[in-house]
Coordinates of N, CA and C in Angstrom, one line a residue:
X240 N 41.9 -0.7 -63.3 CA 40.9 -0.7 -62.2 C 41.7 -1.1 -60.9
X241 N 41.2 -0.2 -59.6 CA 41.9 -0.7 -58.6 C 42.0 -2.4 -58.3
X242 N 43.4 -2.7 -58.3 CA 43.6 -4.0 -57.6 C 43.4 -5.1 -58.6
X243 N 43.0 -4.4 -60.0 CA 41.9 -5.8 -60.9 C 43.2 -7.0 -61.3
X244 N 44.4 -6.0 -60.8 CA 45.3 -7.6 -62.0 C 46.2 -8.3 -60.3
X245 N 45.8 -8.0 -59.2 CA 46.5 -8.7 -57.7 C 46.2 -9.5 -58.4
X246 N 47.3 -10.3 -57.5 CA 47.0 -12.1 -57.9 C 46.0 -12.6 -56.2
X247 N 44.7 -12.2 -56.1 CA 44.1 -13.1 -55.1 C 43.9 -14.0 -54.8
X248 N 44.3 -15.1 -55.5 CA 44.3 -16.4 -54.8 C 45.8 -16.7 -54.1
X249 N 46.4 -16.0 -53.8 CA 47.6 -16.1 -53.0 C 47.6 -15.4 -51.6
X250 N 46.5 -14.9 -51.4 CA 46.5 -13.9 -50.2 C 46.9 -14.4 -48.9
X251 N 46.1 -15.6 -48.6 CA 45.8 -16.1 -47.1 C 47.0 -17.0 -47.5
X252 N 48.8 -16.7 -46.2 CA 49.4 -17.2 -45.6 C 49.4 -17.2 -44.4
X253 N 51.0 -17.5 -43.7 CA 51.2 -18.0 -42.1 C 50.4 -17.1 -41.9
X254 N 50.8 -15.8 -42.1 CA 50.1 -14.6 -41.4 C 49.3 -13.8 -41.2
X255 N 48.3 -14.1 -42.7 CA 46.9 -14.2 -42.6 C 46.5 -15.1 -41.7
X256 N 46.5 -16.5 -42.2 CA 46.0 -17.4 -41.0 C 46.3 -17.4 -39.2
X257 N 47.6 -16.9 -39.0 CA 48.0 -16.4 -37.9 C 46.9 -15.5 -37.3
X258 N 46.2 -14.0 -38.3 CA 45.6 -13.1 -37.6 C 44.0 -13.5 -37.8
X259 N 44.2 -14.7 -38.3 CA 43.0 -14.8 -38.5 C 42.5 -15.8 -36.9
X260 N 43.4 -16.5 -36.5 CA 43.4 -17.6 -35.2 C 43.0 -16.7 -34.0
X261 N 44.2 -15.9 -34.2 CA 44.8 -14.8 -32.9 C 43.0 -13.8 -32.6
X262 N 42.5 -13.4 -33.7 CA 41.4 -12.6 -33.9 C 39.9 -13.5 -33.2
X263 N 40.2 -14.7 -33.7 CA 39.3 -15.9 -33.4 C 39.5 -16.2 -31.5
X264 N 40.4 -15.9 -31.3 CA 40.7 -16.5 -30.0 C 40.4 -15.3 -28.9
X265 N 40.9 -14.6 -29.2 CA 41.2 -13.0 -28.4 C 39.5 -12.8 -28.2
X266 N 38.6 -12.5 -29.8 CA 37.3 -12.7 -29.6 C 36.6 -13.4 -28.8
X267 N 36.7 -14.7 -29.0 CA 36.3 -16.0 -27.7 C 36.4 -15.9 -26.2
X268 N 37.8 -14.8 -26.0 CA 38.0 -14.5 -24.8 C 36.9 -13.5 -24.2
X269 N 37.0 -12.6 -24.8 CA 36.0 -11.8 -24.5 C 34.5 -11.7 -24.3
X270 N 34.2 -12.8 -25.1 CA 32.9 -13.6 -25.2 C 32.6 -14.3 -23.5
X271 N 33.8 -14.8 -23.3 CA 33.9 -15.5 -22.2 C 33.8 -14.8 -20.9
X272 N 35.0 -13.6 -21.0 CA 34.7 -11.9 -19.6 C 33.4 -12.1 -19.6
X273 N 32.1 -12.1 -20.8 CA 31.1 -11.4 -20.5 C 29.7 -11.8 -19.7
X274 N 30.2 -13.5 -20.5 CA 30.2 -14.4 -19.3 C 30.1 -14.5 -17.7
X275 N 31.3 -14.1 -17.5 CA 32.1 -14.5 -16.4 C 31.4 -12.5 -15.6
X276 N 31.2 -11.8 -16.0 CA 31.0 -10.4 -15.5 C 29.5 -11.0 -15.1
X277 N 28.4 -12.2 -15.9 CA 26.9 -12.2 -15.3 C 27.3 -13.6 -14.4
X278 N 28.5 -14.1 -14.1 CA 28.8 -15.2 -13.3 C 27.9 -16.0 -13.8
X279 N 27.7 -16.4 -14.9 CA 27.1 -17.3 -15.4 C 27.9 -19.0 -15.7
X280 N 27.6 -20.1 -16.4 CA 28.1 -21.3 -16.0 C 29.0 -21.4 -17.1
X281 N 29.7 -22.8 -17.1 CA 30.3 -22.8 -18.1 C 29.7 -23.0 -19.7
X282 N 28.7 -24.0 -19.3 CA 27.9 -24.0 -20.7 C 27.9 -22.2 -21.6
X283 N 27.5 -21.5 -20.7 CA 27.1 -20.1 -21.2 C 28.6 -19.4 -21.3
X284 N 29.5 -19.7 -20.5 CA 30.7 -19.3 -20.8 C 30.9 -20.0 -22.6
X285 N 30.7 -20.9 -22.8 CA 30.8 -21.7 -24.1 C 30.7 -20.8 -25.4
X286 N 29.2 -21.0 -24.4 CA 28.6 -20.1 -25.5 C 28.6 -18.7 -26.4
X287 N 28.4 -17.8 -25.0 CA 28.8 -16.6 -25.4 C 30.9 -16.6 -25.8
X288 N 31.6 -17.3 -25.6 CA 32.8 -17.5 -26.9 C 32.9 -17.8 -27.6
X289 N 31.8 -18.8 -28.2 CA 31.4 -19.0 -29.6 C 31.2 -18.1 -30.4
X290 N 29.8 -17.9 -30.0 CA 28.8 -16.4 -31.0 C 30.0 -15.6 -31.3
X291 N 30.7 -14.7 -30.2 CA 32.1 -13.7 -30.5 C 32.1 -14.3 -30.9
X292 N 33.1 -15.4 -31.1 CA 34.7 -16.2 -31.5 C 34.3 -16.4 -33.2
X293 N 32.9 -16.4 -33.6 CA 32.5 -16.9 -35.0 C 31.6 -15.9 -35.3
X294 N 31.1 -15.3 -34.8 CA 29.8 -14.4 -35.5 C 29.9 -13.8 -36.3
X295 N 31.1 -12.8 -36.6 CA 31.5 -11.8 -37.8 C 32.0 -12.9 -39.3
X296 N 32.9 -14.2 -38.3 CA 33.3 -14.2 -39.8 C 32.2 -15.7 -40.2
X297 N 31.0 -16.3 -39.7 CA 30.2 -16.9 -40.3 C 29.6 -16.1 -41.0
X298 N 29.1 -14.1 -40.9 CA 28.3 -13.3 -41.4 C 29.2 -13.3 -42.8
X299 N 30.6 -12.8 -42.6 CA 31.1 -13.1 -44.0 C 31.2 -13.9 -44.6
X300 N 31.4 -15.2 -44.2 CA 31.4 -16.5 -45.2 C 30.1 -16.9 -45.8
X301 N 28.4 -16.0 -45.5 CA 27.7 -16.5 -46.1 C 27.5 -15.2 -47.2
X302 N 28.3 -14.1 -46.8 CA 27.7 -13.1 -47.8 C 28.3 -13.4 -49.1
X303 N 29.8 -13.6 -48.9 CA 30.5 -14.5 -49.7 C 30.6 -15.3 -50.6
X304 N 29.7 -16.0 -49.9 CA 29.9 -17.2 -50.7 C 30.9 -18.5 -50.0
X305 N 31.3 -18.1 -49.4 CA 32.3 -19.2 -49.1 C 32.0 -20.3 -48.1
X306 N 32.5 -21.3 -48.0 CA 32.3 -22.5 -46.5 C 32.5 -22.0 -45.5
X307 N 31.4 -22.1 -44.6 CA 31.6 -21.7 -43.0 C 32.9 -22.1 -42.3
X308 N 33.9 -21.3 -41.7 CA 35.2 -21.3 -41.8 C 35.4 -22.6 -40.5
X309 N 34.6 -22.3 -39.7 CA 34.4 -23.5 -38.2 C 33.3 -24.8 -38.7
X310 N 32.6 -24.9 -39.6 CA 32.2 -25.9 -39.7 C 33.4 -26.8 -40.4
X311 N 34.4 -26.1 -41.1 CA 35.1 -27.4 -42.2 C 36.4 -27.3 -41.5
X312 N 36.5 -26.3 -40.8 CA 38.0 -26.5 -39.7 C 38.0 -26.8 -37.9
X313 N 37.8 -27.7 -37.4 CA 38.0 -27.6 -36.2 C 38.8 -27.0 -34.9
X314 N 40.2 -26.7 -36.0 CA 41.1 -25.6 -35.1 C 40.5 -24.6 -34.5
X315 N 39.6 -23.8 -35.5 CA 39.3 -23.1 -34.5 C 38.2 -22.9 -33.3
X316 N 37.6 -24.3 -33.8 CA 36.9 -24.4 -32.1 C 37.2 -24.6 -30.8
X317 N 38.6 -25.3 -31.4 CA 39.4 -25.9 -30.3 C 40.3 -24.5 -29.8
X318 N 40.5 -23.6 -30.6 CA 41.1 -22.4 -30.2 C 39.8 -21.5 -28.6
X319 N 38.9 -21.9 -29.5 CA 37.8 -21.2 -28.7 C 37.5 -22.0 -27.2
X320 N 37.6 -23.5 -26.9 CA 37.5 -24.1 -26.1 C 38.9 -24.0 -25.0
X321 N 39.9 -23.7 -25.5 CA 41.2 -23.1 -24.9 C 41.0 -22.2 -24.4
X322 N 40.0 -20.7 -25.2 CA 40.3 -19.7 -24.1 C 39.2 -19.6 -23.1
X323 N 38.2 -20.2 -23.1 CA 37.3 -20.5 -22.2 C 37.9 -21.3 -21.1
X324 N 38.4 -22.3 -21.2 CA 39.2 -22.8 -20.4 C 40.0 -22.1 -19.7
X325 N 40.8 -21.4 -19.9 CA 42.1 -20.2 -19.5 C 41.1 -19.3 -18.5
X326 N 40.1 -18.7 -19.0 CA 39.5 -17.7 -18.8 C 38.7 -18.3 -17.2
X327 N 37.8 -19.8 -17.5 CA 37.3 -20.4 -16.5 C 38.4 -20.7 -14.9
X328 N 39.5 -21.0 -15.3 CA 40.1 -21.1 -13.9 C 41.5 -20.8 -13.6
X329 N 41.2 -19.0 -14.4 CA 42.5 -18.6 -14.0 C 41.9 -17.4 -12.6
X330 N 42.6 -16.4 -11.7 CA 42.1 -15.8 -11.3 C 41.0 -14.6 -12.1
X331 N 40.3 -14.5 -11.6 CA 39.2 -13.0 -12.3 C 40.0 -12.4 -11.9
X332 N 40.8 -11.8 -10.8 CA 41.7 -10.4 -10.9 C 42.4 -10.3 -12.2
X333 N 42.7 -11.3 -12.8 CA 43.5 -11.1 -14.2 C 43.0 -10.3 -15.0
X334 N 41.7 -10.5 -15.0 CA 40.4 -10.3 -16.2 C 39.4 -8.8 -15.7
X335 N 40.5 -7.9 -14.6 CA 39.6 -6.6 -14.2 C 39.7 -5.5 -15.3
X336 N 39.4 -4.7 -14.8 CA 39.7 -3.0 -15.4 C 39.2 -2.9 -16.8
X337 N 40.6 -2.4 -17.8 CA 39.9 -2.8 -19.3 C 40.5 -4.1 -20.2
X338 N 41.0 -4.9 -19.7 CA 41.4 -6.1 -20.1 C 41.0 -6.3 -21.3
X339 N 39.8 -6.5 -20.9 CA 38.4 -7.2 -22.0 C 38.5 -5.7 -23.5
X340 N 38.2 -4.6 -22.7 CA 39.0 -4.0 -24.0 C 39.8 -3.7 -24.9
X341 N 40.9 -4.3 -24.1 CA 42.4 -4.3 -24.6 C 42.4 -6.1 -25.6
X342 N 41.7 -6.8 -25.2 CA 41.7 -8.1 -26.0 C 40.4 -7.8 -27.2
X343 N 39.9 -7.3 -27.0 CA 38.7 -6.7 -28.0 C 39.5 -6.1 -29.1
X344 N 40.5 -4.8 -28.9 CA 41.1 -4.3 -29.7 C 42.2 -5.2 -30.3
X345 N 42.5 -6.0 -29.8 CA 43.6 -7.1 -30.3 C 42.7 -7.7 -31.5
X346 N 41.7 -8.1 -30.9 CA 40.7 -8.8 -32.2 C 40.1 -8.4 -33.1
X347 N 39.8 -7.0 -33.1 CA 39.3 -6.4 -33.8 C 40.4 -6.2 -34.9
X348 N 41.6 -5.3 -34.3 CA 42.3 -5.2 -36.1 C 42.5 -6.5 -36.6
X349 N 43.0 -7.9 -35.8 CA 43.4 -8.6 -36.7 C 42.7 -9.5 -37.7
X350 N 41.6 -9.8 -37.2 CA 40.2 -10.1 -37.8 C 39.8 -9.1 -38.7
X351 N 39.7 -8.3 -38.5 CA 39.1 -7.3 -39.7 C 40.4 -7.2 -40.9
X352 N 41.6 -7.1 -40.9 CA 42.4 -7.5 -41.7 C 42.1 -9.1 -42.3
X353 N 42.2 -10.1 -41.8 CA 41.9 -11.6 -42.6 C 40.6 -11.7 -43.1
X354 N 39.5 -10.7 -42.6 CA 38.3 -10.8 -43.3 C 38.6 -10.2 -44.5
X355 N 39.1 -9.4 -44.6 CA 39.3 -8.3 -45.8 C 39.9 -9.2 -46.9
X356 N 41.4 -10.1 -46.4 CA 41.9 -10.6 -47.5 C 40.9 -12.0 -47.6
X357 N 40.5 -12.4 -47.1 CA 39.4 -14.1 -47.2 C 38.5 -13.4 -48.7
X358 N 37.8 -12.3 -48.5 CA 37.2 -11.4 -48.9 C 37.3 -11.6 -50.7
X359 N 38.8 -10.3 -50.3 CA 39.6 -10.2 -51.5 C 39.6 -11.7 -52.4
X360 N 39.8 -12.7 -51.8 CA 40.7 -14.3 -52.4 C 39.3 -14.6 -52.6
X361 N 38.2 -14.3 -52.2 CA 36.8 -14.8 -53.0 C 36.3 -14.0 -54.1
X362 N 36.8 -13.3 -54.7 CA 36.7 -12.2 -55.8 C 36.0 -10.9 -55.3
X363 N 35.9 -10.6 -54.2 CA 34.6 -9.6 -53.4 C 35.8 -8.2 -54.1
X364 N 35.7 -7.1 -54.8 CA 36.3 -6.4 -55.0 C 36.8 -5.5 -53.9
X365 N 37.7 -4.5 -54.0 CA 38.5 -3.9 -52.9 C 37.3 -3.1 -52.0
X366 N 36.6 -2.1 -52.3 CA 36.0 -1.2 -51.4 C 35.3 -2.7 -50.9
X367 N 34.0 -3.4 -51.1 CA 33.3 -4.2 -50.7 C 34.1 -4.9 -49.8
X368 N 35.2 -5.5 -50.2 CA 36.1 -6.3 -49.4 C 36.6 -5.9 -47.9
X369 N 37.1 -4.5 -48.0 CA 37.1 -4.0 -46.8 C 35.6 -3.8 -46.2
X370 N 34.8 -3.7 -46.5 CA 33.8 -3.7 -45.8 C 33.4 -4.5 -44.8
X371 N 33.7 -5.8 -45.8 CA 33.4 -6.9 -45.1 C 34.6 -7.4 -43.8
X372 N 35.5 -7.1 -44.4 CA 36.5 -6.9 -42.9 C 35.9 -6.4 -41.9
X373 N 35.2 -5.4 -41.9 CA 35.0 -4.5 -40.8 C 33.9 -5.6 -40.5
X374 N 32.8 -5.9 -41.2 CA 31.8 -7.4 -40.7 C 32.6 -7.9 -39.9
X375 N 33.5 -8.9 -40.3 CA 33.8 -9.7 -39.5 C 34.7 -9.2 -38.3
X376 N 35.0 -7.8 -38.4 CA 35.7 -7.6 -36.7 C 34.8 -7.0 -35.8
X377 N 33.8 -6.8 -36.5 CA 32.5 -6.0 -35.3 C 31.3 -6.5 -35.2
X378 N 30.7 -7.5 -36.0 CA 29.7 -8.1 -35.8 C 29.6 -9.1 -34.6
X379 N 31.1 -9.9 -34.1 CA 31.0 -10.9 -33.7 C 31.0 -10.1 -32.0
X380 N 31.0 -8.7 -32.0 CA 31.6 -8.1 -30.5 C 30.1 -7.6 -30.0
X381 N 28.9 -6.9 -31.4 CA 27.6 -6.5 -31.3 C 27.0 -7.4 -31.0
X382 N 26.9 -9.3 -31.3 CA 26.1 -10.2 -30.8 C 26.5 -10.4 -29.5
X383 N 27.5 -10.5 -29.1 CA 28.3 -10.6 -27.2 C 27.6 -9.8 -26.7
X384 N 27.9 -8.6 -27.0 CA 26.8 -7.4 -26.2 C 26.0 -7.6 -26.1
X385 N 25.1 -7.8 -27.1 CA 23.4 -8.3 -27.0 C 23.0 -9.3 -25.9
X386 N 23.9 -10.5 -25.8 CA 23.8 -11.2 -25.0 C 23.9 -10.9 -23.7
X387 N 24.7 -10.3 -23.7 CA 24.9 -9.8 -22.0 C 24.5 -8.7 -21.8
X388 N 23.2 -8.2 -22.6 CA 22.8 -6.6 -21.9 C 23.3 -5.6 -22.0
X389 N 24.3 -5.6 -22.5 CA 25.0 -4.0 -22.6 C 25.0 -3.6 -23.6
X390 N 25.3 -2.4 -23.1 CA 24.8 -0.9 -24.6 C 26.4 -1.5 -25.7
X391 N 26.0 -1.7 -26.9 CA 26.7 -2.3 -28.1 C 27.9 -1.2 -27.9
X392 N 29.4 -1.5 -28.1 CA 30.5 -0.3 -28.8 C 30.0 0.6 -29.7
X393 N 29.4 -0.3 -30.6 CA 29.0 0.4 -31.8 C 28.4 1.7 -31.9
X394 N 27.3 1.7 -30.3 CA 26.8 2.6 -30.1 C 27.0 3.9 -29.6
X395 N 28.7 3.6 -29.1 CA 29.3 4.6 -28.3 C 30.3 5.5 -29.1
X396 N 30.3 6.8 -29.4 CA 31.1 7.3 -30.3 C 32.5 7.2 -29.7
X397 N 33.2 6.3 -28.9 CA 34.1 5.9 -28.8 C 34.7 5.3 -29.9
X398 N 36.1 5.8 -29.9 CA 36.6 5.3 -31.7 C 36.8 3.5 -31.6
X399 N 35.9 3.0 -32.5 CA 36.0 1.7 -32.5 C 36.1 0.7 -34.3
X400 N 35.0 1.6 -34.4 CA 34.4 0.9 -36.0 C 35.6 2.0 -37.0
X401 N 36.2 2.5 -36.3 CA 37.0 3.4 -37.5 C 38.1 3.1 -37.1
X402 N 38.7 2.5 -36.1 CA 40.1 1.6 -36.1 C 39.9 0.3 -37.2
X403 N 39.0 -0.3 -36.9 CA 38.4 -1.3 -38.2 C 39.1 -1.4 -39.4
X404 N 38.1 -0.3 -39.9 CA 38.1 0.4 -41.0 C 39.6 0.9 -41.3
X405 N 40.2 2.0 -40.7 CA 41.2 2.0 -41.2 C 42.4 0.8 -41.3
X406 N 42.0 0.0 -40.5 CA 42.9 -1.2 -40.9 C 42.5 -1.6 -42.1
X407 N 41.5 -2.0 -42.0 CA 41.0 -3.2 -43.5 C 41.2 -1.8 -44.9
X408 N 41.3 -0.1 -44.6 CA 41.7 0.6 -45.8 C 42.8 0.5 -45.8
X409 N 43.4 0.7 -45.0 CA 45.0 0.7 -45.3 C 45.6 -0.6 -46.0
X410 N 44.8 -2.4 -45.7 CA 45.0 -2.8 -45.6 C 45.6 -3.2 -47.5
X411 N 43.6 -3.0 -48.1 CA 43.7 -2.8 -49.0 C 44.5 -2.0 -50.3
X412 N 44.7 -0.6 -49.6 CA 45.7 0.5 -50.3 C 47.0 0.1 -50.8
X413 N 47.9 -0.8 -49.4 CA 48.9 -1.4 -49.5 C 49.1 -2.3 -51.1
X414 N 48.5 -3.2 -50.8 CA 48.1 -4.4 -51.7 C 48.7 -3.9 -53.1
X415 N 47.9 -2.5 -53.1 CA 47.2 -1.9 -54.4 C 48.6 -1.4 -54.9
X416 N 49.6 -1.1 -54.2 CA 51.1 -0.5 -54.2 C 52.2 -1.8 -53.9
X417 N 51.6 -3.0 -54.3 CA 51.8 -4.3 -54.5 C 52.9 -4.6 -53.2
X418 N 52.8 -3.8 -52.4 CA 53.3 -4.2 -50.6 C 53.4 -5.7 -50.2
X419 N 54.3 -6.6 -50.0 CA 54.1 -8.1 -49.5 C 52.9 -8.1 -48.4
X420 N 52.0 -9.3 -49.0 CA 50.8 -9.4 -48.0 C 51.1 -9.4 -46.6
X421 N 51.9 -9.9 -46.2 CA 52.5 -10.5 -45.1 C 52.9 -9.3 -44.5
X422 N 53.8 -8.1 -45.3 CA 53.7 -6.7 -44.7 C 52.8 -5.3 -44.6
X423 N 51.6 -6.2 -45.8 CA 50.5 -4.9 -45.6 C 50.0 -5.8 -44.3
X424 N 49.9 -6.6 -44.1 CA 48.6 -7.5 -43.2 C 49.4 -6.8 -41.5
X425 N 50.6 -7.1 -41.3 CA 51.4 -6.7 -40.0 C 50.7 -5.5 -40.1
X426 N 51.4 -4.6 -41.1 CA 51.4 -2.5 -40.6 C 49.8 -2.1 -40.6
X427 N 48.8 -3.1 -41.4 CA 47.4 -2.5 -41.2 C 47.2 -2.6 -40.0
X428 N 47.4 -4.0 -39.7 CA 46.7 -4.5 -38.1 C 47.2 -3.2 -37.3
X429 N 48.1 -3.2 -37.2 CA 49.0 -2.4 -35.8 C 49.2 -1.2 -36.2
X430 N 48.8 -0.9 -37.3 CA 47.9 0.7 -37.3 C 46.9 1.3 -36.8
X431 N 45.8 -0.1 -37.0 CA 44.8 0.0 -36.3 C 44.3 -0.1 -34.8
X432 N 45.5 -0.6 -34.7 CA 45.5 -1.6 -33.1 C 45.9 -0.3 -32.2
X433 N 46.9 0.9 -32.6 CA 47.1 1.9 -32.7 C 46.2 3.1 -32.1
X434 N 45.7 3.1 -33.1 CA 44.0 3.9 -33.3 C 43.4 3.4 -31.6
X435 N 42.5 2.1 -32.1 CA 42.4 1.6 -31.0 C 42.7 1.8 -29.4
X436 N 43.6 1.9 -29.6 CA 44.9 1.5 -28.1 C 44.7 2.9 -27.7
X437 N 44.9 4.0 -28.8 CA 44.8 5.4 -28.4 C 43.1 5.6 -27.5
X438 N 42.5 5.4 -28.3 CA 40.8 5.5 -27.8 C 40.6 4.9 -26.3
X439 N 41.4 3.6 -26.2 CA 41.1 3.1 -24.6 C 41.5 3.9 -24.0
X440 N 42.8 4.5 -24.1 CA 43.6 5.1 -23.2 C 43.4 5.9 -22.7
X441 N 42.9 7.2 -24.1 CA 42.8 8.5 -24.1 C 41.1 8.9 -23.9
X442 N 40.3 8.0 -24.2 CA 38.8 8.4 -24.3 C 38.4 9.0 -25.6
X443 N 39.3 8.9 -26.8 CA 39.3 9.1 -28.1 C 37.5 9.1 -28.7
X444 N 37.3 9.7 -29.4 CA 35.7 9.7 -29.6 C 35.2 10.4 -31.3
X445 N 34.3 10.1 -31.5 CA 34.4 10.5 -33.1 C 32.9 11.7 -32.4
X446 N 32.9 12.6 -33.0 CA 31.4 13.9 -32.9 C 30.2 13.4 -32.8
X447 N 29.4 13.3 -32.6 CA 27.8 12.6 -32.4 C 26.9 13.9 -32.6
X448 N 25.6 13.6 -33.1 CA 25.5 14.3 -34.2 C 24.9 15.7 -33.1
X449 N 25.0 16.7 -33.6 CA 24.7 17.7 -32.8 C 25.1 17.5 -32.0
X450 N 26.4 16.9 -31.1 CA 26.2 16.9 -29.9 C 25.2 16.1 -29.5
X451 N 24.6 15.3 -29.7 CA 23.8 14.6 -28.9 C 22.5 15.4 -28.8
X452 N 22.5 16.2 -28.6 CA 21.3 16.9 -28.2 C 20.2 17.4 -28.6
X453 N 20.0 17.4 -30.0 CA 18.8 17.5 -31.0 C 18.5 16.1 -31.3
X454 N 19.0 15.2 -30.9 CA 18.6 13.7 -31.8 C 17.3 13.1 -31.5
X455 N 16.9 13.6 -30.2 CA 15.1 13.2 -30.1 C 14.4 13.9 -30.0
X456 N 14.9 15.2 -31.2 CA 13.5 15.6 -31.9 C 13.5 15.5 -33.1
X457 N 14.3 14.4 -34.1 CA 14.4 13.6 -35.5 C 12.6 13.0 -35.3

């Protein structure tokens, strides 16, 4: 059976934990832009880099099964109070154009890879497991949006949820061809970061259905 004899309790190292921080932080930041785009306070700066910074992977740690990863570790709130801080009184010219996109995609593959192996190391099998990767790199970006009013990524056939995904499959596949974690976890991420990086750039887009144009007469 795919993956049935990996040794999963070995998964999460420096470098999981590494993408799992980096993912947590980059998130936070962006939480913070969105903030900072309704010039809102710092309380609400706080806040909306919380919800990001934790929302995907509290979704996973309860589907899971596992301990809420910020309730029993403090690092990473303190990671999240750093980039709010950074964000609160550096220049806003820093923070124009697509910035916030480009730290979105940073977060997205590397988070959705550490969800995947957290996942994996809780017995969640391989397809499910990547699934849940993709939870924790996109759930935490759809509550930010909510918050601040804007139309979700999710909703935009802009390539987003399939940079994800291919990370957390690739990430999986690797494993399965017994690839050191530490080198499937690198080449998934920055495969997907890839994908990603292309879509900002390029305006990369996946087909919508008809064209868009029959969908409200469903």
């Amino acid at each position: 059976m795919f993956l049935a004899n990996f040794p999963t309790e070995d998964l999460i190292g420096p470098i999981l934990l590494a993408l799992n921080i980096l993912g947590i932080a980059v998130f936070a930041a962006t939480g913070a832009l969105a903030a900072a785009r309704k010039g809102q306070t710092i309380v609400t700066f706080i806040f909306f880099a919380l919800v990001t910074g934790v929302g995907g992977g509290t979704i996973r740690d309860l589907l899971i099964g596992a301990p809420v990863f910020w309730i029993i570790d403090q690092t990473m709130l303190i990671s999240i109070f750093a980039m709010v801080a950074i964000i609160w009184i550096t220049p806003a010219k820093w923070w124009r154009g697509k910035m916030m996109d480009w730290l979105d995609a940073i977060g997205l593959v590397a988070y959705s890879v550490y969800g995947t192996a957290k996942s994996l190391q809780y017995g969640v099998p391989p397809i499910p497991a990547a699934m849940m990767g993709v939870i924790t790199a996109c759930a935490g970006g759809i509550i930010r949006d909510v918050l601040a009013g804007v139309p979700s990524i999710v909703l935009r056939p802009e390539v987003y949820v399939t940079a994800a995904a291919l990370s957390t499959g690739m990430f999986v596949i690797f494993l399965s061809f017994n690839m050191l974690t530490p080198v499937a976890a690198v080449v998934a991420a920055l495969f997907g970061f890839f994908v990603r990086a292309a879509a900002i750039r390029y305006g990369l887009a996946l087909p919508s259905y008809r064209g868009g144009k029959d969908a409200e007469a469903i």
